[in-house]
XYZ file of C-alpha atoms in Angstrom:
488
model
C 69.965 133.784 140.564
C 73.059 132.104 139.000
C 73.388 130.888 135.474
C 73.816 128.050 134.325
C 77.633 127.488 132.924
C 76.245 125.604 129.985
C 74.182 128.084 128.717
C 77.080 129.704 126.534
C 76.673 133.871 126.426
C 72.777 134.468 126.928
C 73.408 136.327 130.310
C 71.275 138.849 129.150
C 68.233 136.722 128.182
C 68.537 134.367 131.407
C 69.497 138.087 133.546
C 65.998 139.475 131.899
C 63.748 136.085 132.212
C 65.574 135.540 135.975
C 64.354 138.575 136.944
C 60.733 137.998 135.470
C 60.122 134.905 136.949
C 61.041 136.256 140.443
C 59.023 139.638 139.794
C 56.735 140.128 143.167
C 53.172 140.995 143.122
C 50.322 139.577 142.844
C 48.415 138.745 139.381
C 49.876 137.026 136.250
C 52.173 138.446 134.500
C 53.415 137.670 130.435
C 56.560 136.959 128.512
C 57.002 135.986 125.359
C 60.354 134.630 123.995
C 60.428 133.673 120.426
C 63.552 133.106 118.026
C 64.465 131.038 115.125
C 64.670 127.311 116.331
C 67.908 126.126 117.752
C 69.018 129.189 119.122
C 68.488 127.547 122.734
C 65.057 129.005 123.607
C 64.061 125.902 125.453
C 67.497 125.213 126.326
C 67.581 128.598 128.003
C 63.860 128.119 130.065
C 64.032 124.076 130.899
C 66.758 125.972 133.551
C 65.532 128.776 134.325
C 62.333 126.118 135.748
C 64.614 124.080 136.942
C 66.427 127.379 138.740
C 62.720 128.661 140.672
C 61.099 124.906 140.930
C 58.312 126.200 138.108
C 56.306 124.318 135.477
C 57.819 123.769 131.999
C 55.537 122.012 128.901
C 56.375 122.176 125.627
C 53.526 121.072 122.645
C 54.034 119.303 119.857
C 52.444 118.712 116.675
C 49.562 116.869 117.915
C 45.516 116.872 118.224
C 44.032 119.139 120.826
C 42.906 115.847 122.624
C 46.094 114.284 122.761
C 48.080 118.063 123.595
C 45.605 118.610 126.895
C 45.919 114.631 127.842
C 50.076 115.116 128.171
C 49.713 119.142 129.019
C 47.467 117.014 131.656
C 49.988 114.054 132.986
C 52.774 116.589 132.573
C 51.232 118.867 135.397
C 49.797 115.916 137.469
C 54.236 114.667 137.481
C 54.971 118.394 138.709
C 52.318 118.607 141.335
C 53.046 115.080 142.684
C 49.865 113.655 142.115
C 50.275 109.635 141.126
C 48.895 107.974 138.598
C 47.853 109.295 135.397
C 48.032 112.730 136.141
C 45.070 115.424 135.913
C 42.101 114.769 132.881
C 41.259 118.033 131.529
C 39.060 118.385 128.682
C 39.341 122.500 127.972
C 41.795 125.158 127.470
C 39.657 126.622 130.188
C 40.401 124.136 133.176
C 43.795 124.048 132.142
C 44.065 127.480 132.996
C 41.918 127.239 136.153
C 45.037 124.528 137.212
C 47.680 126.941 136.597
C 45.575 130.171 138.149
C 45.346 127.654 141.461
C 49.432 126.273 141.500
C 50.450 126.488 145.258
C 52.818 129.265 144.988
C 54.288 128.801 148.402
C 56.798 132.044 148.688
C 56.729 133.699 145.353
C 55.429 133.430 142.097
C 55.447 130.611 140.239
C 57.136 130.295 136.590
C 55.007 129.037 134.294
C 56.081 127.538 130.737
C 54.541 126.693 127.496
C 57.201 126.200 124.883
C 56.552 125.578 121.288
C 53.190 127.943 121.786
C 52.551 128.515 118.096
C 51.715 124.050 118.004
C 49.127 125.282 120.799
C 47.296 128.027 118.439
C 47.322 125.817 115.564
C 44.357 123.448 117.213
C 43.267 126.178 119.563
C 42.972 129.667 118.311
C 40.852 130.460 121.280
C 43.873 130.124 123.543
C 44.557 133.492 123.331
C 41.500 135.113 124.006
C 41.307 132.601 127.300
C 44.862 133.746 128.199
C 43.619 137.809 127.492
C 40.523 137.102 129.919
C 42.846 135.341 132.684
C 45.338 137.185 132.914
C 42.397 140.746 133.125
C 40.863 138.952 135.768
C 44.166 137.782 137.622
C 44.866 141.552 137.988
C 42.331 141.899 141.253
C 44.553 140.029 143.446
C 45.250 136.646 141.592
C 48.358 134.074 142.079
C 51.293 135.642 141.407
C 51.611 133.710 138.019
C 54.469 134.161 136.025
C 53.790 133.034 132.303
C 56.127 132.626 129.384
C 55.228 132.088 125.762
C 57.741 130.255 123.722
C 57.637 129.576 120.115
C 60.038 129.601 117.152
C 57.209 130.600 114.879
C 58.400 134.327 114.544
C 55.532 135.699 112.302
C 52.925 133.714 114.394
C 54.900 134.818 117.320
C 54.598 138.298 116.323
C 51.880 138.743 115.670
C 50.657 138.225 119.060
C 50.999 141.737 120.685
C 50.325 143.278 117.124
C 46.317 144.933 116.078
C 43.742 143.707 117.650
C 45.261 140.249 118.469
C 44.343 139.701 122.544
C 47.563 139.666 124.007
C 48.136 143.237 122.803
C 49.579 145.287 125.827
C 49.268 142.378 128.163
C 52.920 140.927 127.596
C 55.451 142.849 130.157
C 58.741 141.531 128.480
C 59.518 139.962 124.847
C 62.804 138.502 124.785
C 64.512 137.373 121.362
C 66.625 135.334 121.219
C 69.244 135.843 118.855
C 71.797 133.964 116.757
C 75.139 134.230 118.348
C 77.397 136.721 116.378
C 80.412 135.959 114.228
C 82.633 137.250 117.249
C 80.824 134.955 120.180
C 80.161 131.731 117.394
C 84.041 131.769 116.634
C 84.448 131.409 120.270
C 81.422 128.583 120.926
C 82.914 126.433 117.750
C 86.600 126.992 119.426
C 87.697 128.707 116.264
C 90.879 130.513 116.881
C 91.774 131.391 113.078
C 90.106 133.847 111.968
C 89.517 133.056 107.938
C 88.520 129.534 109.266
C 85.737 130.684 111.414
C 84.803 133.247 108.902
C 83.761 130.198 106.718
C 82.062 128.749 109.205
C 80.170 131.265 110.053
C 79.450 132.417 106.245
C 77.896 128.639 106.114
C 76.453 128.338 109.531
C 75.873 132.002 110.882
C 75.653 131.259 114.559
C 72.875 128.828 115.583
C 74.564 126.941 118.313
C 71.916 124.055 118.014
C 73.644 122.974 114.766
C 76.509 121.558 117.265
C 74.398 118.913 118.083
C 74.125 118.621 113.837
C 77.239 117.875 112.799
C 79.171 114.234 113.032
C 82.577 115.515 113.207
C 84.142 118.867 115.373
C 83.801 122.009 113.274
C 87.601 123.134 111.266
C 90.536 124.231 113.126
C 92.134 125.425 109.608
C 90.849 126.804 106.037
C 91.833 123.576 104.098
C 89.115 121.078 105.981
C 86.645 123.011 105.212
C 85.842 120.947 102.522
C 86.308 117.814 104.504
C 84.425 118.941 107.037
C 81.384 120.251 104.434
C 80.929 117.234 102.943
C 80.310 115.352 106.025
C 77.895 117.918 107.064
C 75.811 120.478 105.053
C 76.830 118.651 102.138
C 75.850 115.132 103.138
C 72.528 114.487 101.973
C 72.126 111.957 104.771
C 72.539 115.462 107.326
C 69.543 116.904 108.675
C 71.159 119.913 107.497
C 71.242 119.098 103.951
C 67.908 120.616 103.485
C 67.736 123.097 106.293
C 66.668 126.230 104.228
C 63.489 123.948 102.914
C 62.731 122.958 107.053
C 62.810 125.872 107.767
C 60.861 127.562 105.689
C 58.042 124.777 106.140
C 58.000 125.745 109.835
C 56.605 129.003 109.133
C 52.301 128.342 108.182
C 52.491 131.643 106.822
C 54.892 131.153 103.943
C 52.174 128.983 102.317
C 53.572 129.319 98.792
C 56.950 127.659 99.160
C 57.654 127.955 95.109
C 57.141 131.799 95.373
C 58.689 132.158 98.238
C 61.872 129.964 97.844
C 62.155 132.067 94.289
C 61.991 134.880 95.943
C 64.871 134.023 98.468
C 67.272 132.489 95.661
C 66.546 135.966 94.224
C 68.274 137.989 97.089
C 70.900 134.804 97.206
C 71.590 135.736 94.015
C 72.654 139.275 94.536
C 69.432 140.901 93.952
C 68.911 143.314 97.062
C 66.617 145.620 95.523
C 63.016 145.632 95.131
C 63.020 145.353 91.165
C 66.151 143.497 90.885
C 64.169 140.891 92.803
C 60.991 141.655 90.449
C 63.369 141.108 87.276
C 64.893 138.152 88.419
C 61.214 136.694 89.185
C 60.163 137.939 85.869
C 57.410 139.976 87.441
C 56.482 143.888 88.224
C 57.540 145.065 91.599
C 54.389 145.188 93.029
C 53.925 141.334 92.915
C 56.816 140.969 95.277
C 55.863 143.135 97.914
C 53.724 140.699 100.084
C 56.480 137.646 99.632
C 58.779 140.132 100.656
C 57.103 141.007 103.210
C 55.842 137.490 104.509
C 59.709 136.889 104.627
C 60.857 139.831 106.646
C 58.154 139.258 109.112
C 59.438 135.773 109.959
C 62.931 136.508 109.746
C 64.341 135.314 106.646
C 64.682 138.810 104.837
C 65.635 141.968 106.273
C 65.064 145.023 104.846
C 67.764 147.837 105.362
C 66.990 151.341 104.124
C 70.063 152.813 102.521
C 72.063 154.694 104.381
C 72.239 157.802 102.923
C 68.657 157.964 101.215
C 65.588 157.490 102.870
C 62.802 154.828 100.994
C 65.498 153.437 98.804
C 65.386 149.754 100.675
C 68.220 146.951 100.330
C 66.974 143.172 101.321
C 68.945 140.993 102.492
C 68.869 137.259 103.847
C 69.129 136.713 107.735
C 70.140 133.157 107.716
C 72.960 132.431 106.320
C 72.736 128.839 105.958
C 69.881 129.485 103.481
C 71.753 131.542 101.259
C 74.184 128.874 101.215
C 72.006 126.125 100.416
C 70.364 128.317 97.681
C 73.918 129.097 95.769
C 75.448 126.193 96.382
C 73.084 123.093 97.100
C 69.754 123.647 94.833
C 71.211 124.541 91.581
C 73.796 121.154 91.521
C 71.127 118.777 93.693
C 71.344 116.084 91.868
C 74.876 116.002 92.044
C 75.107 116.265 95.846
C 72.093 114.109 96.310
C 74.458 111.509 94.637
C 77.477 112.072 96.295
C 79.303 113.157 93.884
C 80.274 115.671 96.197
C 83.999 116.270 95.219
C 83.489 117.134 91.572
C 79.908 119.195 92.356
C 81.514 121.273 94.748
C 84.794 122.019 92.526
C 82.151 123.501 90.005
C 80.147 125.399 93.032
C 83.631 127.623 94.065
C 82.429 130.088 92.357
C 79.114 130.960 93.063
C 80.433 130.514 96.645
C 82.828 132.816 96.370
C 80.607 135.769 94.882
C 77.206 135.017 96.030
C 78.808 133.758 100.038
C 81.845 134.885 101.121
C 81.368 138.035 99.477
C 77.936 138.804 101.072
C 79.005 137.740 104.550
C 82.266 140.213 104.648
C 80.191 142.901 104.085
C 77.732 141.841 106.630
C 80.303 141.232 109.472
C 82.435 144.001 108.261
C 78.736 146.253 109.176
C 78.629 144.565 112.419
C 82.308 145.615 112.903
C 82.047 148.816 113.170
C 78.315 148.688 114.591
C 80.049 146.181 117.925
C 83.013 146.263 118.288
C 85.095 149.187 116.738
C 86.667 151.680 118.606
C 85.097 155.136 118.483
C 89.057 156.311 117.125
C 87.883 153.931 114.051
C 84.898 155.444 113.301
C 85.110 158.678 113.754
C 82.535 159.171 116.703
C 80.488 156.335 118.152
C 77.860 155.084 115.269
C 73.714 155.012 115.694
C 73.192 153.457 112.338
C 75.505 150.819 109.394
C 74.410 149.969 106.606
C 74.947 150.057 102.990
C 74.024 152.630 100.482
C 74.378 153.408 96.638
C 76.263 157.218 95.911
C 74.802 158.596 92.593
C 78.061 159.926 90.118
C 75.754 162.469 88.089
C 79.221 163.457 85.852
C 80.312 159.526 84.460
C 76.851 158.581 84.568
C 76.969 155.472 86.872
C 76.456 154.392 90.687
C 78.873 153.500 93.132
C 77.995 150.538 95.800
C 79.367 151.425 99.236
C 79.411 148.538 102.161
C 79.521 150.280 105.144
C 78.312 154.276 105.843
C 78.790 154.432 109.714
C 75.887 157.485 110.653
C 76.546 159.420 114.265
C 74.971 162.429 116.237
C 76.576 165.978 116.556
C 77.262 167.172 120.172
C 73.989 169.386 118.715
C 71.801 166.215 117.924
C 71.943 166.300 114.074
C 73.457 163.621 112.172
C 76.690 162.912 110.656
C 78.509 160.829 108.228
C 81.000 159.162 110.397
C 82.670 156.704 108.187
C 82.180 155.292 104.474
C 83.647 151.914 103.889
C 83.950 149.474 100.897
C 84.510 145.380 102.077
C 85.815 143.070 98.867
C 86.442 139.228 100.102
C 88.777 138.427 96.947
C 91.906 136.814 96.456
C 93.564 140.301 95.373
C 94.845 142.431 97.854
C 93.504 145.791 98.058
C 95.531 148.385 96.231
C 95.725 152.507 96.295
C 93.387 152.361 93.029
C 90.799 151.302 95.839
C 91.257 154.113 98.115
C 91.530 156.564 95.453
C 87.754 155.521 94.544
C 86.645 155.900 98.069
C 88.149 159.497 98.633
C 86.221 160.090 95.184
C 82.475 158.818 97.188
C 83.281 160.716 99.433
C 84.041 163.793 97.743
C 80.704 163.071 95.858
C 78.579 162.620 99.463
C 80.456 165.500 100.947
C 78.344 167.626 97.578
C 74.920 166.491 99.257
C 76.270 166.136 103.031
C 78.601 168.818 104.194
C 79.373 166.555 107.332
C 80.998 163.556 105.196
C 84.088 165.917 104.366
C 85.483 164.740 107.561
C 84.450 161.119 107.127
C 86.852 158.605 108.079
C 87.730 155.675 104.927
C 87.683 151.774 105.849
C 88.970 149.503 103.467
C 87.850 145.732 104.406
C 89.932 143.246 102.943
C 90.453 139.279 103.521
C 93.340 139.114 101.260
C 95.401 141.553 103.099
C 96.751 145.068 100.903
C 99.626 145.994 98.519
C 102.674 147.731 100.415
C 102.612 150.529 98.661
C 98.669 151.315 100.356
C 99.771 150.230 103.690
C 102.977 153.298 102.954
C 100.308 155.719 101.878
C 97.915 154.932 104.745
C 100.341 154.821 107.514
C 100.814 158.829 106.627
C 97.685 159.475 107.272
C 94.774 159.321 110.150
C 91.175 159.139 108.246
C 91.848 155.613 106.623
C 91.753 152.877 108.487
C 93.327 149.017 106.984
C 91.188 146.653 108.358
C 91.447 142.937 107.717
C 89.982 139.450 108.978
C 92.470 139.313 112.268
C 90.866 142.814 112.949
C 87.565 142.341 112.223
C 87.728 138.759 114.665
C 90.826 140.515 117.406
C 90.624 144.107 117.180
C 88.838 147.489 117.178
């Protein structure tokens, strides 16, 4: 089954779902499709349903009686029944209709999109589906059922613990955002510096293209004007996107608390202790909101690459970080359309708390996904940040990139250590000397780090004397924005 050309870079998801939709055999098989809103899930599933002559139904927020009426109308239209469609008064009846759809020569694909909306007024639906799936295993019609939703906490919970559908799904597809290279191709931006700034604001969410009144900038000097017309424009849907995203997650009921936690992380507090301190609370008081934000997909928890049980917390949605750093601290002026002066005053915050952390993020992505074995010194299994204690000087050193791989005997090894700095200053030999010192500290505890490659990432380039020094060595890599986007 050919993938529609308009499904930009969704080949893996299409192939997995197409194989599921056409899987031979009797009975009902279940698949879940989940991901943040505007990633193209519905776009993908509508085309899959069309390609397989399947039934696609997208729920909306309405009362149960209205939903059953619209479902009956949709299934009636699918079956070619004239008039208002079928009269369905319960989900039991709806599932009976689905179970008796004409199968033709193969399985029938049924897509229930925005499934969390259905669960909101019909929590019994999950149990009814469980019963229908179990009954169908005794030679029932070949139904291929897909449940899709954007509320990640709700969708993830369907298959956990004692939930009715646990153990019933044979496919679980998470539709991710585009990585930074794919996003640049999607936005058709050739300049690496411009692509990086756009990605630091919008991330890899393809659906944002439909919400922007102008084309993306082609050069850095156009970024301010583009932002003023889009994310910084009070009339734009993107102006309050951070609030919309958190609101759609029903589990995040105390919005003030969750916004406070997000703001603390956006301002550079990446440990549980620092987040609690920023909120003026004890550490245990932020454990639940951090866990809830993690389950909802807004926060990622990454263990220190060199030390277990010392996690770092980062925001996963760049646009949430952007608004908490740029617009929320100066909301009144942006709403009054005093954009030029407010954006000018926001520059230090934007550089420090948006571009800086985002540069570190894509440096780690580069090493894990795009860098060659020669660059990394092997094949990395994990890449993350770390903090290295320097007992002699009574200080700590932060490492932005630590690549861990495995030797032939199965033991782990530190492959590379790196620092990623987004600043206007070029990197110097002093930066390399500091990284060499950190390598010696890591080696003192883990001898495998002795041969670790040293990686210096810079958005502004490297001083000539550093470049000359590195030219004579084979254990150091200098990586600029252009290489991050086009090299290995």
